[in-house]
Coordinates of C-alpha atoms in Angstrom, one line a residue:
X1 CA -14.5 -10.9 29.7
X2 CA -11.8 -10.1 27.1
X3 CA -11.8 -9.8 23.3
X4 CA -8.7 -10.6 21.2
X5 CA -8.4 -8.4 18.1
X6 CA -5.7 -9.2 15.5
X7 CA -4.5 -6.7 12.9
X8 CA -2.4 -7.6 9.9
X9 CA -0.8 -4.8 7.9
X10 CA 1.4 -4.1 4.9
X11 CA 3.2 -0.9 3.7
X12 CA 5.4 0.3 0.9
X13 CA 4.9 -2.6 -1.4
X14 CA 6.0 -0.3 -4.3
X15 CA 4.6 -2.8 -6.9
X16 CA 7.1 -5.5 -5.8
X17 CA 4.9 -8.5 -6.2
X18 CA 7.3 -11.3 -5.5
X19 CA 5.9 -12.1 -2.1
X20 CA 2.3 -10.9 -2.7
X21 CA 0.9 -14.4 -3.3
X22 CA 2.5 -15.5 0.0
X23 CA 0.9 -12.6 1.8
X24 CA -2.5 -13.2 0.1
X25 CA -2.4 -16.9 1.0
X26 CA -1.5 -16.2 4.7
X27 CA -4.1 -13.5 5.3
X28 CA -6.8 -15.6 3.7
X29 CA -5.7 -18.6 5.9
X30 CA -5.6 -16.5 9.0
X31 CA -9.0 -14.9 8.3
X32 CA -10.6 -18.3 8.3
X33 CA -8.9 -19.3 11.5
X34 CA -10.1 -16.1 13.2
X35 CA -13.6 -16.6 12.0
X36 CA -13.6 -20.2 13.2
X37 CA -12.5 -19.0 16.6
X38 CA -15.0 -16.1 16.6
X39 CA -12.2 -13.6 16.7
X40 CA -12.0 -10.2 15.1
X41 CA -9.4 -9.6 12.4
X42 CA -8.5 -6.4 10.4
X43 CA -6.2 -6.0 7.4
X44 CA -4.7 -2.6 6.5
X45 CA -2.3 -1.2 4.0
X46 CA -0.4 2.0 4.8
X47 CA 0.3 3.4 1.4
X48 CA 2.8 3.3 -1.5
X49 CA 1.3 0.0 -2.7
X50 CA 1.7 1.3 -6.3
X51 CA 4.9 2.3 -8.0
X52 CA 5.0 3.1 -11.7
X53 CA 8.4 1.6 -12.1
X54 CA 6.5 -1.6 -12.7
X55 CA 5.0 -2.2 -16.2
X56 CA 1.8 -3.7 -14.6
X57 CA 1.2 -0.5 -12.6
X58 CA 2.2 1.8 -15.4
X59 CA -0.1 0.1 -17.9
X60 CA -3.2 0.5 -15.8
X61 CA -2.1 3.5 -13.7
X62 CA -2.5 1.7 -10.4
X63 CA -5.9 0.2 -10.9
X64 CA -4.5 -3.3 -11.1
X65 CA -3.0 -2.8 -7.6
X66 CA -6.4 -1.9 -6.3
X67 CA -7.7 -5.2 -7.7
X68 CA -4.9 -7.0 -5.8
X69 CA -6.0 -5.3 -2.6
X70 CA -9.6 -6.3 -3.3
X71 CA -8.7 -9.9 -3.8
X72 CA -6.9 -9.9 -0.4
X73 CA -10.1 -8.4 1.2
X74 CA -8.3 -5.4 2.8
X75 CA -10.5 -3.5 5.3
X76 CA -8.9 -0.1 4.7
X77 CA -5.9 1.6 3.3
X78 CA -4.4 5.1 3.3
X79 CA -2.3 6.6 0.5
X80 CA 1.4 7.2 0.2
X81 CA 3.2 9.7 -1.9
X82 CA 3.4 7.2 -4.8
X83 CA -0.4 7.2 -5.0
X84 CA -0.6 10.9 -4.3
X85 CA 1.9 12.5 -6.6
X86 CA 2.9 10.1 -9.3
X87 CA -0.6 10.1 -10.9
X88 CA -2.3 12.9 -12.8
X89 CA -5.2 14.5 -10.9
X90 CA -7.9 12.7 -12.8
X91 CA -6.1 9.3 -12.5
X92 CA -5.9 9.7 -8.7
X93 CA -9.5 10.9 -8.6
X94 CA -10.6 7.6 -10.2
X95 CA -8.0 5.3 -8.7
X96 CA -10.3 3.8 -6.1
X97 CA -13.5 3.7 -8.2
X98 CA -13.6 -0.1 -7.9
X99 CA -12.2 -0.4 -4.4
X100 CA -14.0 -2.8 -2.0
X101 CA -12.3 -1.3 1.0
X102 CA -12.3 2.0 2.9
X103 CA -9.7 4.6 1.9
X104 CA -9.0 6.6 5.0
X105 CA -7.2 9.9 4.5
X106 CA -7.7 13.0 6.5
X107 CA -5.4 15.6 5.0
X108 CA -6.0 15.6 1.2
X109 CA -8.5 17.9 -0.4
X110 CA -9.6 19.2 -3.8
X111 CA -8.9 22.8 -4.6
X112 CA -12.5 23.7 -3.7
X113 CA -11.8 22.4 -0.1
X114 CA -13.8 19.2 -0.5
X115 CA -12.4 15.7 -0.1
X116 CA -12.3 13.3 -3.1
X117 CA -15.3 11.1 -2.9
X118 CA -13.3 8.0 -1.9
X119 CA -11.6 9.6 1.1
X120 CA -12.9 9.3 4.6
X121 CA -11.0 11.2 7.3
X122 CA -11.7 8.4 9.8
X123 CA -13.8 5.3 10.1
X124 CA -15.3 3.6 13.2
X125 CA -15.3 -0.2 13.1
X126 CA -17.2 -2.3 15.6
X127 CA -16.5 -5.9 16.7
X128 CA -19.1 -8.6 17.4
X129 CA -18.9 -7.8 21.1
X130 CA -19.3 -4.1 20.6
X131 CA -15.7 -2.9 20.9
X132 CA -15.4 0.2 18.7
X133 CA -12.1 0.8 16.8
X134 CA -11.4 4.2 15.4
X135 CA -9.1 4.5 12.5
X136 CA -7.6 7.8 11.1
X137 CA -5.4 8.0 8.0
X138 CA -2.8 10.6 7.1
X139 CA -0.1 11.0 4.5
X140 CA 3.1 13.0 4.1
X141 CA 2.3 16.6 2.9
X142 CA 4.6 17.1 -0.1
X143 CA 2.9 20.5 -0.9
X144 CA 5.2 21.4 -3.7
X145 CA 4.1 18.3 -5.7
X146 CA 0.5 18.1 -4.7
X147 CA -0.4 21.7 -5.5
X148 CA 0.6 21.6 -9.2
X149 CA -1.5 18.5 -9.6
X150 CA -4.6 20.3 -8.3
X151 CA -4.6 19.0 -4.7
X152 CA -4.5 20.7 -1.4
X153 CA -2.5 18.5 1.1
X154 CA -2.6 19.9 4.7
X155 CA -0.4 19.5 7.7
X156 CA -1.1 16.0 9.1
X157 CA -0.5 17.1 12.7
X158 CA -3.1 19.9 12.3
X159 CA -5.6 17.4 11.1
X160 CA -4.8 15.0 14.0
X161 CA -5.1 17.8 16.5
X162 CA -8.7 18.2 15.3
X163 CA -9.6 14.6 14.7
X164 CA -8.1 12.7 17.6
X165 CA -10.4 14.1 20.3
X166 CA -13.4 13.7 18.1
X167 CA -12.6 10.1 17.2
X168 CA -11.3 9.1 20.6
X169 CA -14.7 10.1 22.1
X170 CA -16.4 7.6 19.8
X171 CA -14.2 4.6 20.2
X172 CA -12.5 2.2 22.6
X173 CA -9.3 1.7 20.6
X174 CA -7.7 4.4 18.4
X175 CA -5.4 3.5 15.4
X176 CA -3.6 5.9 13.0
X177 CA -2.6 4.7 9.6
X178 CA 0.4 6.9 9.0
X179 CA 2.4 7.4 5.8
X180 CA 4.6 10.0 7.5
X181 CA 7.8 8.1 8.4
X182 CA 9.2 6.9 11.7
X183 CA 10.5 10.2 13.1
X184 CA 7.1 11.7 12.6
X185 CA 5.4 8.7 14.1
X186 CA 7.6 9.0 17.1
X187 CA 6.6 12.7 17.4
X188 CA 3.0 11.7 17.0
X189 CA 3.3 9.3 19.9
X190 CA 4.7 12.1 22.1
X191 CA 2.0 14.6 21.1
X192 CA -1.0 12.3 21.2
X193 CA -0.9 9.7 23.9
X194 CA -4.6 9.1 23.2
X195 CA -3.5 7.0 20.3
X196 CA -3.2 3.3 21.0
X197 CA -1.5 2.1 17.8
X198 CA 0.3 3.7 14.9
X199 CA 0.8 1.6 11.8
X200 CA 3.6 3.4 9.9
X201 CA 5.2 3.6 6.4
X202 CA 7.2 5.8 4.1
X203 CA 10.7 5.5 5.6
X204 CA 10.7 1.7 5.3
X205 CA 11.7 1.0 8.8
X206 CA 11.7 -2.6 10.1
X207 CA 10.3 -2.8 13.6
X208 CA 10.5 -6.5 14.6
X209 CA 8.3 -6.1 17.6
X210 CA 7.1 -2.6 17.2
X211 CA 8.3 0.3 19.3
X212 CA 6.6 1.7 22.4
X213 CA 6.8 5.5 23.0
X214 CA 4.6 7.1 25.6
X215 CA 2.6 3.9 25.7
X216 CA 1.8 4.2 22.0
X217 CA 2.8 1.1 19.9
X218 CA 4.4 2.0 16.6
X219 CA 4.7 -0.6 13.8
X220 CA 6.3 -0.8 10.4
X221 CA 7.1 -3.8 8.1
X222 CA 9.9 -2.4 6.0
X223 CA 9.3 -2.4 2.3
X224 CA 8.6 -4.4 -0.9
X225 CA 6.5 -7.0 1.0
X226 CA 9.4 -8.4 2.9
X227 CA 7.2 -8.8 6.0
X228 CA 3.6 -9.1 6.9
X229 CA 2.9 -7.2 10.1
X230 CA 0.8 -8.7 12.9
X231 CA -0.6 -6.8 15.9
X232 CA -2.5 -8.5 18.7
X233 CA -4.8 -6.4 21.0
X234 CA -6.5 -7.6 24.1
X235 CA -9.5 -5.6 25.3
X236 CA -11.2 -6.0 28.6
X237 CA -14.9 -5.5 27.8
X238 CA -16.1 -5.1 31.3
X239 CA -13.4 -2.5 32.2
X240 CA -13.5 -1.0 28.7
X241 CA -9.8 -1.0 28.7
X242 CA -7.0 -2.1 26.3
X243 CA -5.0 -4.4 28.5
X244 CA -2.4 -5.8 26.1
X245 CA -0.8 -4.9 22.7
X246 CA 2.1 -6.6 21.0
X247 CA 3.5 -6.8 17.5
X248 CA 5.7 -9.0 15.4
X249 CA 6.7 -9.4 11.8
X250 CA 6.2 -12.5 9.7
X251 CA 8.9 -12.8 6.9
X252 CA 6.8 -13.1 3.8
X253 CA 9.3 -15.2 1.8
X254 CA 9.0 -17.9 4.5
X255 CA 5.2 -18.2 4.1
X256 CA 3.6 -21.0 2.0
X257 CA 2.5 -20.1 -1.5
X258 CA -0.3 -21.6 -3.6
X259 CA 1.4 -23.7 -6.3
X260 CA -0.8 -22.1 -9.0
X261 CA 0.8 -18.7 -8.2
X262 CA 4.5 -19.5 -8.3
X263 CA 4.9 -17.4 -11.4
X264 CA 2.6 -14.6 -10.2
X265 CA 5.1 -11.7 -10.3
X266 CA 6.4 -12.8 -13.8
X267 CA 2.9 -13.0 -15.1
X268 CA 2.0 -9.5 -13.9
X269 CA 5.2 -8.2 -15.5
X270 CA 4.3 -9.8 -18.8
X271 CA 0.7 -8.5 -18.6
X272 CA 1.9 -5.0 -18.1
X273 CA 4.5 -5.3 -20.9
X274 CA 1.8 -6.4 -23.4
X275 CA -0.3 -3.4 -22.6
X276 CA 2.7 -1.1 -23.3
X277 CA 3.6 -2.3 -26.7
X278 CA 2.1 0.8 -28.4
X279 CA 4.6 2.0 -31.0
X280 CA 5.8 5.6 -30.6
X281 CA 8.8 6.1 -32.9
X282 CA 11.1 4.5 -35.5
X283 CA 14.8 4.6 -35.0
X284 CA 17.0 4.3 -38.2
X285 CA 19.9 3.3 -36.0
X286 CA 20.7 2.2 -32.5
X287 CA 20.8 4.9 -29.8
X288 CA 23.4 4.1 -27.1
X289 CA 23.7 5.1 -23.5
X290 CA 26.9 5.2 -21.4
X291 CA 26.9 5.7 -17.6
X292 CA 30.5 7.1 -17.6
X293 CA 30.8 9.0 -20.9
X294 CA 28.9 11.1 -23.3
X295 CA 26.6 9.2 -25.7
X296 CA 23.8 10.0 -28.2
X297 CA 21.0 8.9 -25.9
X298 CA 22.5 10.9 -23.0
X299 CA 22.7 14.0 -25.2
X300 CA 19.1 13.5 -26.3
X301 CA 17.6 13.3 -22.8
X302 CA 19.7 16.3 -21.6
X303 CA 18.7 18.5 -24.6
X304 CA 15.1 17.5 -24.3
X305 CA 15.1 18.5 -20.7
X306 CA 16.3 22.0 -21.6
X307 CA 13.8 22.3 -24.3
X308 CA 10.8 21.0 -22.4
X309 CA 11.4 23.2 -19.4
X310 CA 12.3 26.3 -21.5
X311 CA 15.5 26.6 -19.5
X312 CA 18.9 28.1 -20.1
X313 CA 20.7 24.8 -19.6
X314 CA 20.2 21.4 -17.9
X315 CA 22.0 18.6 -16.1
X316 CA 21.2 15.2 -14.8
X317 CA 22.9 11.9 -14.0
X318 CA 23.5 9.4 -16.8
X319 CA 22.2 6.6 -14.6
X320 CA 18.6 7.6 -15.3
X321 CA 18.9 5.7 -18.6
X322 CA 19.3 2.0 -18.1
X323 CA 19.8 0.6 -21.5
X324 CA 20.2 1.4 -25.3
X325 CA 17.4 1.7 -27.7
X326 CA 17.7 -0.6 -30.6
X327 CA 17.1 0.4 -34.3
X328 CA 13.5 -0.1 -35.5
X329 CA 10.2 0.5 -33.7
X330 CA 10.3 1.9 -30.2
X331 CA 7.3 1.2 -28.0
X332 CA 6.0 2.7 -24.7
X333 CA 7.4 -0.4 -23.1
X334 CA 10.9 0.3 -24.5
X335 CA 10.8 3.8 -23.0
X336 CA 9.5 2.5 -19.7
X337 CA 12.1 -0.2 -19.6
X338 CA 15.1 2.1 -20.0
X339 CA 13.6 5.0 -17.9
X340 CA 11.3 3.4 -15.2
X341 CA 11.7 6.1 -12.5
X342 CA 8.8 8.2 -11.3
X343 CA 11.0 11.3 -11.6
X344 CA 9.6 14.7 -12.6
X345 CA 11.5 17.4 -14.5
X346 CA 11.9 20.7 -12.7
X347 CA 13.7 24.0 -12.9
X348 CA 15.8 25.8 -10.3
X349 CA 16.8 29.4 -10.4
X350 CA 20.5 30.0 -9.5
X351 CA 22.8 33.0 -9.7
X352 CA 25.9 32.5 -11.8
X353 CA 27.9 32.2 -8.7
X354 CA 25.6 29.5 -7.3
X355 CA 25.6 27.7 -10.6
X356 CA 29.4 27.7 -10.7
X357 CA 29.6 26.2 -7.2
X358 CA 27.2 23.5 -8.3
X359 CA 28.9 22.6 -11.5
X360 CA 32.3 22.5 -9.8
X361 CA 30.8 19.7 -7.6
X362 CA 29.7 17.8 -10.6
X363 CA 32.9 17.8 -12.6
X364 CA 34.6 15.1 -10.6
X365 CA 31.4 13.9 -9.0
X366 CA 31.9 11.5 -6.0
X367 CA 28.6 9.9 -6.8
X368 CA 29.5 8.6 -10.2
X369 CA 29.7 4.9 -9.2
X370 CA 27.2 5.2 -6.3
X371 CA 24.7 2.4 -6.1
X372 CA 21.4 3.6 -4.7
X373 CA 17.6 3.5 -4.9
X374 CA 15.2 6.0 -3.5
X375 CA 14.0 9.6 -4.0
X376 CA 12.3 8.3 -7.1
X377 CA 15.4 6.7 -8.6
X378 CA 14.9 3.1 -9.7
X379 CA 18.2 2.5 -11.5
X380 CA 21.4 0.8 -10.7
X381 CA 24.1 3.5 -10.3
X382 CA 24.2 7.2 -10.3
X383 CA 26.5 7.6 -13.4
X384 CA 28.4 10.7 -14.6
X385 CA 26.6 14.0 -14.7
X386 CA 25.6 14.9 -18.3
X387 CA 24.9 18.5 -19.5
X388 CA 23.1 20.5 -22.1
X389 CA 24.1 24.1 -23.0
X390 CA 26.9 23.8 -20.4
X391 CA 30.6 23.7 -21.4
X392 CA 33.2 23.3 -18.7
X393 CA 36.9 23.6 -19.4
X394 CA 40.0 23.8 -17.2
X395 CA 40.1 22.8 -13.6
X396 CA 40.6 24.1 -10.1
X397 CA 41.0 27.9 -10.0
X398 CA 41.2 27.9 -13.8
X399 CA 37.9 26.4 -14.5
X400 CA 35.9 28.2 -17.3
X401 CA 32.2 27.7 -17.7
X402 CA 30.0 28.7 -20.7
X403 CA 26.2 28.6 -20.7
X404 CA 24.6 28.6 -24.1
X405 CA 27.9 29.5 -25.7
X406 CA 28.5 32.6 -23.5
X407 CA 30.7 33.1 -20.5
X408 CA 29.0 32.5 -17.2
X409 CA 27.9 35.8 -15.5
X410 CA 28.2 35.7 -11.7
X411 CA 25.3 38.0 -11.0
X412 CA 22.9 36.7 -13.7
X413 CA 20.0 34.4 -12.7
X414 CA 19.9 31.3 -14.7
X415 CA 17.0 28.9 -15.1
X416 CA 18.5 25.4 -14.8
X417 CA 16.5 22.3 -15.7
X418 CA 17.1 19.0 -13.8
X419 CA 15.2 16.2 -12.1
X420 CA 13.3 16.5 -8.9
X421 CA 15.4 14.1 -6.8
X422 CA 18.2 16.7 -6.8
X423 CA 16.1 19.3 -5.1
X424 CA 15.8 17.2 -1.9
X425 CA 19.3 18.2 -0.9
X426 CA 20.9 14.8 -0.5
X427 CA 23.3 15.3 -3.5
X428 CA 23.5 19.0 -4.1
X429 CA 22.4 21.1 -1.0
X430 CA 22.4 24.3 -3.1
X431 CA 19.3 23.1 -4.9
X432 CA 17.3 22.6 -1.8
X433 CA 17.3 26.3 -1.1
X434 CA 16.7 27.4 -4.7
X435 CA 13.5 28.7 -6.2
X436 CA 11.9 25.7 -8.0
X437 CA 9.2 24.9 -10.5
X438 CA 8.1 21.3 -10.8
X439 CA 6.5 20.0 -14.0
X440 CA 3.8 17.5 -13.2
X441 CA 2.4 15.0 -13.9
X442 CA 5.1 14.4 -16.6
X443 CA 7.9 12.0 -15.8
X444 CA 11.3 12.1 -17.4
X445 CA 10.3 9.2 -19.7
X446 CA 7.4 11.3 -21.0
X447 CA 9.9 13.9 -22.2
X448 CA 12.0 11.2 -23.8
X449 CA 8.9 9.8 -25.5
X450 CA 7.9 13.3 -26.8
X451 CA 11.4 13.9 -28.2
X452 CA 11.7 10.5 -29.9
X453 CA 8.3 10.8 -31.5
X454 CA 9.2 14.3 -32.7
X455 CA 12.6 13.4 -34.1
X456 CA 12.0 9.9 -35.3
X457 CA 8.4 9.7 -36.4
X458 CA 6.8 6.3 -37.2
X459 CA 7.1 5.4 -40.9
X460 CA 3.9 5.6 -42.8

């Protein structure tokens, strides 16, 4: 006798809700079909469902996303870095208060060593015929970001080393919900052949039919709800053996949608916008941005970054500001609209020689017209590098640099304010090695809001 078990999964939705009604309609339809056929079905999300670039998520700090997961009747989720490090400690602590699903996460702890009350390191599910399915959840351990927020995130592989033998002894099928990325999932498959299935996330890989390594099936749906993942497992009950496992992706935009939900994404956006209409400043005149030249709003965000971080100087890319601010009342929504990125301010400590090397790279920056998204950036193009308390004259071997009006000293250590995405090394490798301090949970837009409210208070 065999039992067929079907698993549907999503990952890295990032608050892109365009195909969410399609996914909801399909999993609801499939659930009824499986029930009618006396078959077992599970539905899992592998993290980064929330993304505060979206007004709906920003307005309710992710709790609306949890309601969407509830409505789809997910069985369990794990968290991604967007849940973990873009919310203040108390907001993450209460994020899942109304969740009607299990939150499975093995490697996140409070500072006192206890897990948050919503987190289960693993869960054992049992089908009608008695097949036991063990599920472990793990997330990427961005220690430098979790620690300032009051969390202790541990090495996921150390947790797996401990949990896999424990859970494997209690179940027939072992699944890991992994928000680690494909390369780490591949390493997991090599290290832990006891695992039957890894449902992956984080690096947004598209695995059309999954990937088998060491007889472990690895799956990932891409990002933004572009696909719904489907895994079929066939278990021989008599032999207590998993005899078949296969995976496929279902393109979400090809799925039918309930007519009443055709404007679903637009309605969520408007709902979030309405909740963000709180006034925070009054501008006597328009503040303009420019992605390729200096402008008043560019100058304001750069000087605010220096002030907030108590730094010697600052730099960032002009592309972080997406639009002008019009004269009159400025609301939370206006700030969110022009600066939607979940980017944190930070400081790096550089010697004068290192700072000169960095600034020379930025003068004729090859990234100015680069179109990209990722590392927290949710804009259109990189834009020119803008500075505060940094003056650069000359070129080539004759370049002259002043910091705060004084000539750059090669041996002096400078505290330089910037944004966290530059510290990952993709753009400026020098910063990856530098001593850093991250300012959390503030986003860059929080600094802009602070500065506007201070300089342009609301009229009484």
